[in-house]
Amino acid sequence: MNVSKKEVEHVAALARLALSEEEKILYTDQFNVILEYIHRLNELNLENIDPMTHVQQLRNVLRKDIAKGSEKELVVRILEESPGKEKEKGFFSVPPVIEGFEMEE
Amino acid sequence: MNLYEKTAYDAAMALEKKEVTSVELVESVLGRISEVEKNVKGFIHLIERETILEEAREIDRLRAKGQRSSILAGVPMALKDNMCTMGIPTTCASRILEDYRPPYNAHVTEKLQQAGTVLIGKANMDEFAMGSSTENSAFYPTHNPWDTNRVPGGSSGGSAALVAADEVFFSLGSDTGGSVRQPASLCGVVGLKPTYGLVSRYGLIAFASSLDQIGPLTKDVRDCAMVLEIIAGNDSRDSTSVPREKESYSSYLGRDIKGFKVAMPKEYFQEGIEEAVRESVMNAVVLCIKLGVEVEEVSMPHTSYALPCYYLVGTAEASSNLARYDGVQYGFRAPDQDNLIELYLKTRSQGFGSEVKRRIMLGTYALSSGYYDAYYLNSLKARTLIRQDFENVFQNYDLIITPTSPSPAFVRGERLDDPLTMYLSDIYTTTANLAGVPAISIPCGLADGLPVGLQIIGRPFDEGRMLQFCFALEKMLGFKGLKPKISADGVLKDVS
C-alpha cells in the first residue's frame, strides 16, 4: 500500500500543518519507507488478541477539583504567557472567527 | 581531584563532613562549564550565576544550622528542558515554546527543590523529545563529550552529556522509547527509566502519555538510587501515578546477587547489532556468571515488532498531545493571520521542526478514518503480545540483560536524512516502555574509545533489586572512573 502526495496533503490538513511543496514530496517518500517497516505488524496473527489500552489496571482515578492558590494571581501569570494582544482585559485573543463581526470598543 | 569530578554521593558526603560547601560545589561546576560547555552544548538555558550562588548560600546557611532537607542538599544538577520550572524558560527545544516561562513547577522540579538540590540550568534535547541524537533541537545539537564529532544520543542528549562532561553531578531526563537509556549508553553514564507510574509526570511536557516516564542520569549506580528516592512517589496530579509506599533504593546496594536468575533474550543480539557491542555485553554476562548469577538464553518472540508498534502508539499519542500548540494561550504565535484556521496553520508550520511534523502526521494518519483499525488498533494488539513476552520471562527470571543500543555513538549528521535508520537506534529500548517495566542502562565497556551500555530490565516496581544487581556488576566492570578525553587534557577536540 502506497501513500500518495494527495493523502499526505489530506493528513497535513487534518493536523493543521501547512506544508511546502518540498516538504510534501519529502514526507511522501519518507512515509512510504516508514510504513513499509511498520507493515511488519501484519505478520502477526492478531485475531482474538485484546488491545492494550494501558499499562496499569487503574480506572477512574478521581480527585476533588479544587483550585489552589489565588485565582487572580494565577490569571495574571497565565495571561502573561499569552501571545495575544488583549491580555489586560483578561482574555486570550484570537483573530475573527466569524466573518463580518467587529468587536465594539 | 577536582570537585566537579565527584559523584553526587561523594559530593554529598563531602558536604556532610563539612569538607566543602554548596557554594564551592557550584563554583566548581560553573568553572567546568565555562571551560567545556562551548564544545559540549548540553545546556539550552543556564541560570544566572548570582541566582545559583544565592541558592547555594542559603543551603549552606541551613546546613550550618543543622538543617538539611535531604542528603543531596546543595548538590548542583540539571533538568531536561521539557520539565516545567516556574519563571525559568522551558522550551522543549522547540521554536513553538522558545519564550515560554511556565507559571508552575513540575512535580520533579518541586521534589528536587524540596530536597535542596541546586538547579544549574535546562538541558538540551531533541525537539519535544522526538529523536535519538539531540540533532532535532531547534537551537543547536549537543556534542558527545567522548568525541565531539559524534552525537550524545537522544532525546535526553543534553542531560547525558552534561553528566558525562562533569558539568553537573546528575540530571533528569525523560524516556518514551529509550530517551534516557540510549543517551546514557552513548555517553557512558547510568540512566534509568522507572516503572510506568512510579514518577509523576505532572509538569513534564507530554509526548506519548502511555509511554513517558522521567528518570535520573547519573555518574554511577549509587547516585541513581539516591536521585530515584527523591523523585519517586505518588502524586494526585498525575492520574497514572501509582499509590505505593516509599522505598529506600540505596538500602539494596551492596547486597549479594548470588542466585539471581537472569534471562538473555536472543532476539536482542541479532538484528543490526555491532560486533563490539555484542562482545562488550557478553563480557558482562561472563562477569555475572562469576558473581554466581544464573544466566540463560530465552526467546522473546515479539521483540522485532516493538519498534513498528512503538512508532504507531507513540506518534498517535503525540499527534493528539501536540494539538494543544495552536498559538492561542501560550508559546509562539505566527504573525499576519486573517482568521483562526490560518493562525493554527501558520503557527504550527513555523513553530514545529521537521521531525515533530513528521511524527504528528504519522500519528494523524494512523488515527485517521479508514486506517484506525489497520494501524492504531493493531499496534495496541501487538503491544499486548509484547507485554506477554515480558510476563512469560518474569515467571522464571528476576531480570533481563540486553544491550542498550545496537551501536556506540554515531557521527553527527550521519542518520539525519534517514528517519528509519535513526528510529532503529531505539530497537532495544522501546520494549520496556510498551510493557511499562523498569529498565536501566549502565556503561559496560569501550569500543574504539566510545562507551557501550548494557540494559537491565526488571519486573514492575522492582527497581530496588535492579539497582542491587547493577551496583554489584558495576564494581566488576571496571568502567567506573573512566572519563571522556575532555577531563584527561582539559580540552576537547576542535569542533569544525
Coordinates of C-alpha atoms in Angstrom, one line a residue:
Chain A
M1 CA 0.0 0.0 0.0
N2 CA 1.5 3.3 -1.1
V3 CA 0.8 6.7 0.3
S4 CA 0.2 9.4 -2.3
K5 CA 1.1 13.0 -2.1
K6 CA -2.6 13.7 -2.0
E7 CA -3.0 11.7 1.1
V8 CA -0.1 13.5 2.7
E9 CA -1.8 16.8 1.9
H10 CA -5.0 15.5 3.5
V11 CA -3.3 14.3 6.7
A12 CA -1.4 17.7 6.9
A13 CA -4.7 19.5 6.7
L14 CA -6.2 17.3 9.5
A15 CA -3.1 18.0 11.6
R16 CA -3.3 21.8 10.9
L17 CA 0.1 21.9 9.2
A18 CA 0.7 23.9 6.1
L19 CA 3.5 22.1 4.1
S20 CA 5.7 23.5 1.4
E21 CA 5.9 21.7 -1.9
E22 CA 9.3 20.2 -0.9
E23 CA 8.0 19.0 2.4
K24 CA 5.1 17.3 0.7
I25 CA 7.4 15.4 -1.6
L26 CA 9.9 14.5 1.2
Y27 CA 7.2 13.4 3.6
T28 CA 5.5 11.3 1.0
D29 CA 8.8 9.4 0.3
Q30 CA 9.6 9.0 4.0
F31 CA 6.1 7.9 4.8
N32 CA 6.3 5.1 2.4
V33 CA 9.6 3.9 3.8
I34 CA 8.4 4.1 7.4
L35 CA 5.1 2.5 6.7
E36 CA 6.7 -0.4 4.8
Y37 CA 8.7 -1.1 8.0
I38 CA 5.5 -0.8 10.1
H39 CA 3.7 -3.3 7.9
R40 CA 5.8 -6.0 9.7
L41 CA 3.0 -6.0 12.2
N42 CA 0.8 -7.7 9.5
E43 CA 2.9 -10.8 10.0
L44 CA 1.3 -11.3 13.4
N45 CA -1.9 -13.1 14.0
L46 CA -3.8 -10.5 16.0
E47 CA -7.2 -12.2 16.0
N48 CA -8.6 -12.7 19.4
I49 CA -5.9 -10.5 21.0
D50 CA -7.2 -7.8 23.2
P51 CA -5.8 -4.3 22.5
M52 CA -3.7 -3.0 25.4
T53 CA -5.0 0.4 26.1
H54 CA -3.0 1.0 29.3
V55 CA -0.1 -0.4 31.2
Q56 CA -1.9 -0.4 34.5
Q57 CA -5.2 -1.6 35.6
L58 CA -6.1 1.8 37.1
R59 CA -9.6 3.0 36.4
N60 CA -11.4 6.3 37.1
V61 CA -8.8 7.9 39.3
L62 CA -10.7 10.8 40.8
R63 CA -9.8 13.8 43.0
K64 CA -11.7 16.9 44.1
D65 CA -11.5 19.7 41.6
I66 CA -10.3 22.4 43.9
A67 CA -8.3 25.5 42.7
K68 CA -5.1 26.1 44.6
G69 CA -3.6 29.5 45.2
S70 CA -5.1 32.9 44.4
E71 CA -7.1 32.8 41.3
K72 CA -6.4 36.4 40.4
E73 CA -2.6 36.0 40.6
L74 CA -2.9 32.8 38.6
V75 CA -4.8 34.5 35.8
V76 CA -2.2 37.2 35.6
R77 CA 0.6 34.7 35.4
I78 CA -1.1 32.6 32.8
L79 CA -2.1 35.6 30.6
E80 CA 1.5 36.8 30.8
E81 CA 2.4 33.8 28.6
S82 CA -0.4 34.6 26.1
P83 CA 0.8 35.7 22.6
G84 CA -2.5 37.6 22.1
K85 CA -2.8 41.3 22.3
E86 CA -5.6 42.0 24.8
K87 CA -4.3 40.5 27.9
E88 CA -5.1 43.4 30.1
K89 CA -8.7 42.8 29.6
G90 CA -8.3 39.3 31.0
F91 CA -8.8 37.3 27.8
F92 CA -6.9 35.2 25.3
S93 CA -7.5 37.0 22.0
V94 CA -7.6 35.4 18.5
P95 CA -8.3 36.7 15.0
P96 CA -12.0 36.9 14.0
V97 CA -13.7 33.6 14.0
I98 CA -17.0 34.7 12.4
E99 CA -16.5 36.9 9.4
G100 CA -18.1 40.3 9.2
F101 CA -18.2 40.6 13.0
E102 CA -16.5 43.5 14.5
M103 CA -15.9 43.9 18.2
E104 CA -17.2 47.2 19.6
E105 CA -14.7 49.2 21.6
Chain B
M1 CA 40.8 15.5 42.0
N2 CA 38.6 18.4 41.1
L3 CA 35.3 18.8 43.0
Y4 CA 33.3 18.6 39.8
E5 CA 34.6 15.1 39.1
K6 CA 33.0 13.7 42.2
T7 CA 29.9 11.6 42.1
A8 CA 26.8 13.1 43.6
Y9 CA 27.2 10.8 46.6
D10 CA 30.8 11.8 47.2
A11 CA 29.9 15.4 46.9
A12 CA 27.1 14.9 49.4
M13 CA 29.4 13.1 51.8
A14 CA 31.9 16.0 51.5
L15 CA 29.2 18.4 52.3
E16 CA 28.1 16.2 55.2
K17 CA 31.6 16.2 56.6
K18 CA 31.9 19.9 56.2
E19 CA 34.9 19.5 53.8
V20 CA 33.2 21.6 51.2
T21 CA 30.2 24.0 50.9
S22 CA 27.5 24.0 48.3
V23 CA 28.9 27.4 47.1
E24 CA 32.2 25.6 46.4
L25 CA 30.5 22.8 44.5
V26 CA 28.6 25.4 42.5
E27 CA 31.8 27.4 41.8
S28 CA 33.5 24.2 40.7
V29 CA 30.8 23.2 38.2
L30 CA 30.4 26.7 36.9
G31 CA 34.2 26.8 36.3
R32 CA 34.0 23.5 34.5
I33 CA 31.1 24.8 32.4
S34 CA 33.0 27.8 31.3
E35 CA 35.8 25.5 30.2
V36 CA 33.9 22.8 28.3
E37 CA 30.3 23.9 27.6
K38 CA 31.2 25.7 24.4
N39 CA 32.2 22.3 23.0
V40 CA 29.5 20.2 24.6
K41 CA 26.5 22.4 24.2
G42 CA 24.5 20.5 26.7
F43 CA 22.5 23.4 28.1
I44 CA 19.7 25.3 26.5
H45 CA 19.5 27.7 29.4
L46 CA 21.9 28.5 32.1
I47 CA 20.6 30.1 35.2
E48 CA 22.3 33.4 36.2
R49 CA 25.4 32.8 38.3
E50 CA 24.3 35.1 41.1
T51 CA 20.9 33.4 41.4
I52 CA 22.5 30.0 41.7
L53 CA 25.1 31.2 44.2
E54 CA 22.4 32.8 46.4
E55 CA 20.5 29.5 46.5
A56 CA 23.7 27.6 47.4
R57 CA 24.5 30.2 50.2
E58 CA 21.0 29.7 51.7
I59 CA 21.5 25.9 51.7
D60 CA 24.9 26.3 53.3
R61 CA 23.4 28.6 56.0
L62 CA 20.7 26.0 56.7
R63 CA 23.2 23.2 56.8
A64 CA 25.4 25.1 59.3
K65 CA 22.3 25.3 61.5
G66 CA 22.0 21.5 61.2
Q67 CA 19.0 21.7 58.8
R68 CA 19.4 19.8 55.6
S69 CA 16.4 18.8 53.6
S70 CA 18.0 15.7 52.1
I71 CA 21.3 14.0 51.7
L72 CA 21.7 15.7 48.3
A73 CA 21.0 19.2 49.6
G74 CA 23.5 21.6 48.0
V75 CA 24.4 19.4 45.0
P76 CA 24.2 21.0 41.6
M77 CA 22.1 19.4 38.8
A78 CA 20.3 20.0 35.5
L79 CA 16.8 19.3 34.3
K80 CA 15.8 18.3 30.7
D81 CA 14.1 21.3 29.1
N82 CA 10.7 19.6 28.9
M83 CA 10.3 19.8 32.7
C84 CA 8.4 22.8 33.9
T85 CA 10.4 25.3 36.0
M86 CA 8.4 28.3 37.2
G87 CA 9.5 31.5 35.7
I88 CA 12.5 29.8 34.1
P89 CA 12.4 29.1 30.3
T90 CA 11.1 25.7 29.4
T91 CA 11.4 25.3 25.6
C92 CA 11.3 21.6 24.8
A93 CA 14.0 22.7 22.4
S94 CA 11.2 24.0 20.1
R95 CA 10.6 27.4 18.5
I96 CA 7.0 27.0 19.5
L97 CA 7.9 27.3 23.1
E98 CA 11.0 29.4 22.7
D99 CA 9.9 32.2 25.1
Y100 CA 7.7 30.1 27.3
R101 CA 8.1 30.5 31.1
P102 CA 5.8 28.1 32.9
P103 CA 3.6 29.5 35.6
Y104 CA 4.2 26.4 37.7
N105 CA 6.8 23.7 38.6
A106 CA 6.7 20.1 37.5
H107 CA 6.4 17.5 40.3
V108 CA 10.0 16.5 39.9
T109 CA 11.2 20.1 40.0
E110 CA 9.3 20.6 43.3
K111 CA 10.8 17.4 44.7
L112 CA 14.4 18.3 43.8
Q113 CA 13.8 21.8 45.1
Q114 CA 12.4 20.5 48.4
A115 CA 15.5 18.2 48.6
G116 CA 17.7 21.3 48.4
T117 CA 19.5 20.3 45.1
V118 CA 20.7 23.3 43.1
L119 CA 19.4 23.8 39.6
I120 CA 22.1 25.0 37.3
G121 CA 20.2 25.0 34.0
K122 CA 18.0 23.3 31.5
A123 CA 19.4 20.6 29.3
N124 CA 19.3 20.4 25.5
M125 CA 17.2 17.7 23.9
D126 CA 15.5 16.6 20.7
E127 CA 12.5 18.9 20.0
F128 CA 9.6 17.6 22.1
A129 CA 11.8 14.6 23.0
M130 CA 11.4 13.2 19.4
G131 CA 14.8 11.9 18.3
S132 CA 17.8 9.7 19.2
S133 CA 20.6 12.2 18.7
T134 CA 19.7 15.6 20.0
E135 CA 20.2 16.9 16.5
N136 CA 16.5 17.7 16.4
S137 CA 16.9 20.5 18.9
A138 CA 15.7 23.7 17.3
F139 CA 18.7 25.6 18.7
Y140 CA 21.8 23.5 18.3
P141 CA 23.0 19.9 18.5
T142 CA 24.7 18.7 21.7
H143 CA 28.1 17.0 21.2
N144 CA 29.2 13.8 22.8
P145 CA 32.0 14.5 25.3
W146 CA 33.8 11.3 24.3
D147 CA 34.1 12.6 20.7
T148 CA 32.6 15.9 19.8
N149 CA 32.0 14.9 16.2
R150 CA 29.5 12.4 17.5
V151 CA 26.0 12.6 18.9
P152 CA 25.3 12.1 22.6
G153 CA 22.2 10.1 21.8
G154 CA 18.8 11.4 22.5
S155 CA 16.4 12.6 23.2
S156 CA 17.9 13.4 26.6
G157 CA 21.3 14.0 25.0
G158 CA 21.9 17.2 26.9
S159 CA 21.2 15.6 30.2
A160 CA 23.5 12.7 29.5
A161 CA 26.4 14.8 28.0
L162 CA 26.3 17.3 31.0
V163 CA 26.8 14.4 33.4
A164 CA 29.5 12.7 31.3
A165 CA 31.4 16.0 31.0
D166 CA 31.2 16.7 34.7
E167 CA 29.2 19.9 34.2
V168 CA 26.6 18.8 36.8
F169 CA 26.6 16.0 39.3
F170 CA 23.4 14.5 38.0
S171 CA 20.4 15.3 35.8
L172 CA 16.9 14.2 34.9
G173 CA 15.7 13.0 31.5
S174 CA 12.5 11.6 30.1
D175 CA 12.2 8.3 28.4
T176 CA 9.4 7.5 25.9
G177 CA 11.2 4.9 23.8
G178 CA 14.7 4.9 25.2
S179 CA 15.4 8.6 25.6
V180 CA 17.1 8.3 29.0
R181 CA 18.8 4.9 28.4
Q182 CA 20.2 5.3 24.9
P183 CA 22.0 8.7 25.6
A184 CA 23.2 7.2 28.9
S185 CA 24.7 4.3 26.9
L186 CA 26.3 6.6 24.3
C187 CA 27.7 9.0 26.9
G188 CA 29.0 6.3 29.4
V189 CA 26.7 7.2 32.3
V190 CA 23.9 5.5 34.2
G191 CA 20.3 6.1 33.0
L192 CA 17.1 4.7 34.5
K193 CA 13.6 4.5 33.1
P194 CA 11.4 3.7 36.1
T195 CA 8.3 1.6 36.1
Y196 CA 5.4 3.4 34.4
G197 CA 3.6 5.1 37.3
L198 CA 6.5 5.4 39.7
V199 CA 7.4 9.0 39.0
S200 CA 4.7 11.7 38.5
R201 CA 4.8 13.4 35.1
Y202 CA 2.9 16.4 36.3
G203 CA 4.6 19.3 34.6
L204 CA 6.5 17.1 32.1
I205 CA 5.6 18.4 28.7
A206 CA 3.7 15.4 27.2
F207 CA 4.9 13.4 24.2
A208 CA 3.2 10.0 24.4
S209 CA 1.4 9.7 27.6
S210 CA 1.1 5.9 27.8
L211 CA 4.9 5.6 27.5
D212 CA 6.5 8.7 29.1
Q213 CA 8.5 8.3 32.3
I214 CA 11.0 10.6 34.0
G215 CA 14.3 9.1 35.2
P216 CA 17.8 10.0 36.5
L217 CA 21.0 10.3 34.6
T218 CA 24.0 9.8 36.9
K219 CA 27.7 9.1 37.2
D220 CA 27.1 5.7 38.9
V221 CA 24.5 3.3 40.2
R222 CA 24.5 4.6 43.8
D223 CA 23.7 8.1 42.6
C224 CA 20.9 6.7 40.5
A225 CA 19.4 5.1 43.6
M226 CA 19.6 8.3 45.6
V227 CA 18.0 10.5 42.9
L228 CA 15.3 8.0 42.3
E229 CA 14.5 8.1 46.0
I230 CA 13.8 11.8 45.8
I231 CA 11.6 11.8 42.7
A232 CA 9.6 8.6 43.1
G233 CA 6.3 8.7 44.9
N234 CA 2.6 9.2 44.5
D235 CA 1.2 12.5 43.2
S236 CA -2.5 13.1 42.7
R237 CA -1.8 15.5 39.8
D238 CA -0.8 12.6 37.6
S239 CA -3.6 10.1 37.5
T240 CA -1.2 7.3 36.3
S241 CA 0.9 7.8 39.4
V242 CA 0.6 4.6 41.5
P243 CA 0.0 4.9 45.2
R244 CA 2.8 2.9 46.8
E245 CA 4.9 3.1 49.9
K246 CA 8.2 5.0 49.5
E247 CA 11.2 2.6 49.1
S248 CA 14.8 3.1 50.1
Y249 CA 16.6 2.1 47.0
S250 CA 20.0 2.8 48.5
S251 CA 19.4 0.1 51.1
Y252 CA 19.6 -2.6 48.3
L253 CA 23.1 -1.6 47.4
G254 CA 25.9 -3.9 48.4
R255 CA 23.7 -6.9 48.9
D256 CA 24.8 -10.2 47.4
I257 CA 23.4 -11.0 43.9
K258 CA 24.3 -14.7 44.0
G259 CA 21.4 -16.8 42.8
F260 CA 19.8 -14.1 40.8
K261 CA 18.2 -15.6 37.7
V262 CA 18.8 -13.5 34.6
A263 CA 17.4 -14.1 31.1
M264 CA 19.3 -13.2 28.0
P265 CA 16.8 -12.9 25.1
K266 CA 18.4 -14.0 21.9
E267 CA 16.4 -11.5 19.8
Y268 CA 18.3 -8.6 21.3
F269 CA 21.6 -10.0 20.0
Q270 CA 20.5 -10.4 16.4
E271 CA 19.2 -7.6 14.4
G272 CA 21.7 -4.9 13.4
I273 CA 23.9 -5.2 16.5
E274 CA 27.6 -4.1 16.1
E275 CA 30.1 -6.8 17.0
A276 CA 31.9 -4.6 19.5
V277 CA 28.6 -4.0 21.4
R278 CA 27.8 -7.7 21.5
E279 CA 31.3 -8.5 22.8
S280 CA 31.1 -5.9 25.5
V281 CA 27.7 -7.1 26.7
M282 CA 28.8 -10.7 26.6
N283 CA 31.8 -9.8 28.7
A284 CA 29.4 -8.5 31.3
V285 CA 27.4 -11.7 31.1
V286 CA 30.6 -13.7 31.9
L287 CA 31.1 -11.5 34.9
C288 CA 27.6 -12.1 36.1
I289 CA 28.2 -15.8 36.0
K290 CA 31.4 -15.3 38.0
L291 CA 29.3 -13.5 40.6
G292 CA 27.1 -16.5 41.0
V293 CA 24.3 -15.3 38.8
E294 CA 22.4 -17.9 36.7
V295 CA 22.2 -16.6 33.1
E296 CA 20.1 -18.4 30.5
E297 CA 19.2 -17.7 26.9
V298 CA 15.5 -17.2 26.3
S299 CA 13.3 -16.2 23.4
M300 CA 11.0 -13.1 23.4
P301 CA 9.4 -13.8 20.0
H302 CA 7.7 -10.4 19.6
T303 CA 10.7 -8.2 20.1
S304 CA 11.1 -7.3 16.5
Y305 CA 7.6 -5.9 16.4
A306 CA 8.2 -3.5 19.2
L307 CA 9.7 -0.7 17.1
P308 CA 6.9 -0.6 14.5
C309 CA 4.4 -0.8 17.3
Y310 CA 6.1 2.0 19.2
Y311 CA 6.1 4.2 16.1
L312 CA 2.4 3.9 15.8
V313 CA 1.4 4.2 19.5
G314 CA 3.9 7.0 20.1
T315 CA 3.1 9.1 17.1
A316 CA -0.7 8.6 17.6
E317 CA -0.5 9.9 21.1
A318 CA 1.9 12.7 20.1
S319 CA -0.4 13.9 17.4
S320 CA -3.1 14.3 20.0
N321 CA -0.9 15.7 22.7
L322 CA 0.7 18.3 20.4
A323 CA -2.7 19.5 19.1
R324 CA -2.6 22.0 22.1
Y325 CA 0.1 24.1 20.4
D326 CA -2.2 26.4 18.5
G327 CA -0.8 29.8 19.2
V328 CA -3.7 30.8 21.4
Q329 CA -2.8 30.5 25.1
Y330 CA 0.9 30.4 25.3
G331 CA 4.0 29.9 23.2
F332 CA 4.8 31.2 19.7
R333 CA 2.1 32.8 17.5
A334 CA 2.8 33.4 13.9
P335 CA 2.3 37.0 12.8
D336 CA 0.0 38.0 10.0
Q337 CA -3.1 35.8 10.2
D338 CA -6.5 36.8 9.0
N339 CA -8.6 34.1 10.6
L340 CA -8.4 31.3 13.2
I341 CA -7.5 28.4 10.8
E342 CA -4.7 30.5 9.3
L343 CA -3.4 31.2 12.9
Y344 CA -3.3 27.5 13.6
L345 CA -1.7 26.6 10.2
K346 CA 1.0 29.2 10.3
T347 CA 1.8 28.9 14.0
R348 CA 2.2 25.2 13.8
S349 CA 4.1 25.1 10.5
Q350 CA 6.6 27.8 11.6
G351 CA 6.8 26.6 15.2
F352 CA 7.5 22.9 14.8
G353 CA 10.6 21.4 13.3
S354 CA 10.8 18.7 10.7
E355 CA 10.8 15.6 12.9
V356 CA 7.9 16.8 15.0
K357 CA 5.8 17.5 11.9
R358 CA 6.7 14.1 10.6
R359 CA 5.5 12.3 13.7
I360 CA 2.4 14.4 14.1
M361 CA 1.5 13.5 10.5
L362 CA 2.3 9.8 11.0
G363 CA 0.2 9.7 14.2
T364 CA -2.7 11.6 12.5
Y365 CA -2.5 9.1 9.6
A366 CA -2.6 6.1 11.9
L367 CA -5.7 7.5 13.7
S368 CA -7.5 8.8 10.7
S369 CA -10.7 7.3 9.4
G370 CA -10.1 4.2 7.3
Y371 CA -6.7 3.5 8.8
Y372 CA -7.5 3.3 12.5
D373 CA -8.1 -0.4 12.6
A374 CA -5.2 -1.3 10.3
Y375 CA -2.7 0.8 12.2
Y376 CA -3.6 2.1 15.6
L377 CA -5.8 -0.8 16.8
N378 CA -3.3 -3.4 15.5
S379 CA -0.5 -1.7 17.3
L380 CA -2.4 -1.9 20.6
K381 CA -2.9 -5.6 20.0
A382 CA 0.8 -6.1 19.2
R383 CA 1.5 -4.2 22.4
T384 CA -0.4 -6.9 24.3
L385 CA 1.8 -9.6 22.8
I386 CA 5.0 -7.6 23.6
R387 CA 3.9 -7.3 27.2
Q388 CA 3.1 -11.0 27.4
D389 CA 6.7 -11.8 26.3
F390 CA 7.8 -10.0 29.4
E391 CA 5.3 -11.6 31.7
N392 CA 6.3 -15.0 30.5
V393 CA 10.0 -14.4 31.1
F394 CA 9.5 -12.9 34.5
Q395 CA 7.7 -16.0 35.6
N396 CA 11.0 -17.7 35.7
Y397 CA 13.7 -15.0 35.8
D398 CA 14.4 -12.0 38.0
L399 CA 15.9 -9.8 35.4
I400 CA 16.6 -9.5 31.7
I401 CA 20.0 -8.5 30.3
T402 CA 20.4 -6.9 26.8
P403 CA 22.5 -4.3 25.0
T404 CA 21.0 -0.8 25.3
S405 CA 21.8 0.4 21.8
P406 CA 22.9 -1.6 18.8
S407 CA 25.8 0.8 18.2
P408 CA 28.0 3.2 20.1
A409 CA 27.7 7.0 19.4
F410 CA 27.4 7.7 15.7
V411 CA 28.8 10.7 13.8
R412 CA 26.7 13.8 13.7
G413 CA 24.6 14.2 10.5
E414 CA 25.1 10.6 9.6
R415 CA 21.4 9.5 10.1
L416 CA 19.7 12.8 9.8
D417 CA 18.3 12.4 6.3
D418 CA 17.1 8.8 7.0
P419 CA 14.4 8.7 9.7
L420 CA 14.1 5.0 9.7
T421 CA 17.7 4.3 10.4
M422 CA 17.5 6.9 13.2
Y423 CA 14.5 5.1 14.6
L424 CA 16.4 1.8 14.6
S425 CA 18.7 3.4 17.4
D426 CA 15.8 2.6 19.7
I427 CA 15.4 -1.0 18.7
Y428 CA 16.3 -2.5 22.2
T429 CA 14.7 0.2 24.3
T430 CA 11.1 0.7 23.2
T431 CA 10.0 -2.7 24.5
A432 CA 10.3 -1.6 28.2
N433 CA 8.1 1.5 27.5
L434 CA 5.5 -0.6 25.7
A435 CA 5.4 -3.1 28.5
G436 CA 5.6 -0.4 31.3
V437 CA 8.5 -2.2 33.0
P438 CA 11.6 -0.5 34.5
A439 CA 14.9 -0.6 32.6
I440 CA 18.4 0.8 33.3
S441 CA 21.5 1.3 31.2
I442 CA 24.9 1.1 32.8
P443 CA 28.2 1.5 31.0
C444 CA 29.9 -1.9 30.4
G445 CA 33.0 -1.1 28.3
L446 CA 34.5 0.9 25.5
A447 CA 34.5 0.2 21.8
D448 CA 37.1 2.2 19.9
G449 CA 37.2 4.7 22.7
L450 CA 33.4 5.1 22.8
P451 CA 31.2 3.9 25.7
V452 CA 28.9 0.8 25.4
G453 CA 25.9 0.4 27.6
L454 CA 24.1 -2.7 28.8
Q455 CA 20.5 -2.8 29.7
I456 CA 18.9 -4.5 32.7
I457 CA 15.1 -4.8 32.6
G458 CA 13.1 -5.8 35.7
R459 CA 9.6 -6.6 36.9
P460 CA 7.3 -3.7 37.6
F461 CA 8.4 -1.8 40.7
D462 CA 11.5 -4.0 41.1
E463 CA 13.9 -1.0 40.8
G464 CA 15.5 -1.9 44.2
R465 CA 16.8 -5.3 43.0
M466 CA 17.7 -3.9 39.6
L467 CA 19.9 -1.4 41.3
Q468 CA 21.3 -4.0 43.7
F469 CA 22.3 -6.1 40.7
C470 CA 23.8 -3.2 38.7
F471 CA 25.7 -2.0 41.8
A472 CA 27.4 -5.3 42.1
L473 CA 28.1 -5.6 38.4
E474 CA 29.4 -2.1 38.1
K475 CA 32.2 -2.9 40.6
M476 CA 33.3 -5.8 38.4
L477 CA 33.0 -4.0 35.1
G478 CA 35.9 -1.6 35.7
F479 CA 34.2 1.2 33.7
K480 CA 33.6 3.4 36.7
G481 CA 36.2 6.1 36.9
L482 CA 36.7 6.2 33.1
K483 CA 36.2 9.7 31.8
P484 CA 35.9 11.2 28.4
K485 CA 39.0 12.7 26.9
I486 CA 38.0 16.2 27.9
S487 CA 38.9 15.5 31.5
A488 CA 42.3 14.0 30.7
D489 CA 43.7 17.0 28.9
G490 CA 41.2 19.6 29.8
V491 CA 40.3 20.4 26.2
L492 CA 38.0 18.9 23.6
K493 CA 38.9 18.2 20.0
D494 CA 38.3 21.1 17.8
V495 CA 34.8 21.3 16.6
S496 CA 34.7 22.2 13.0

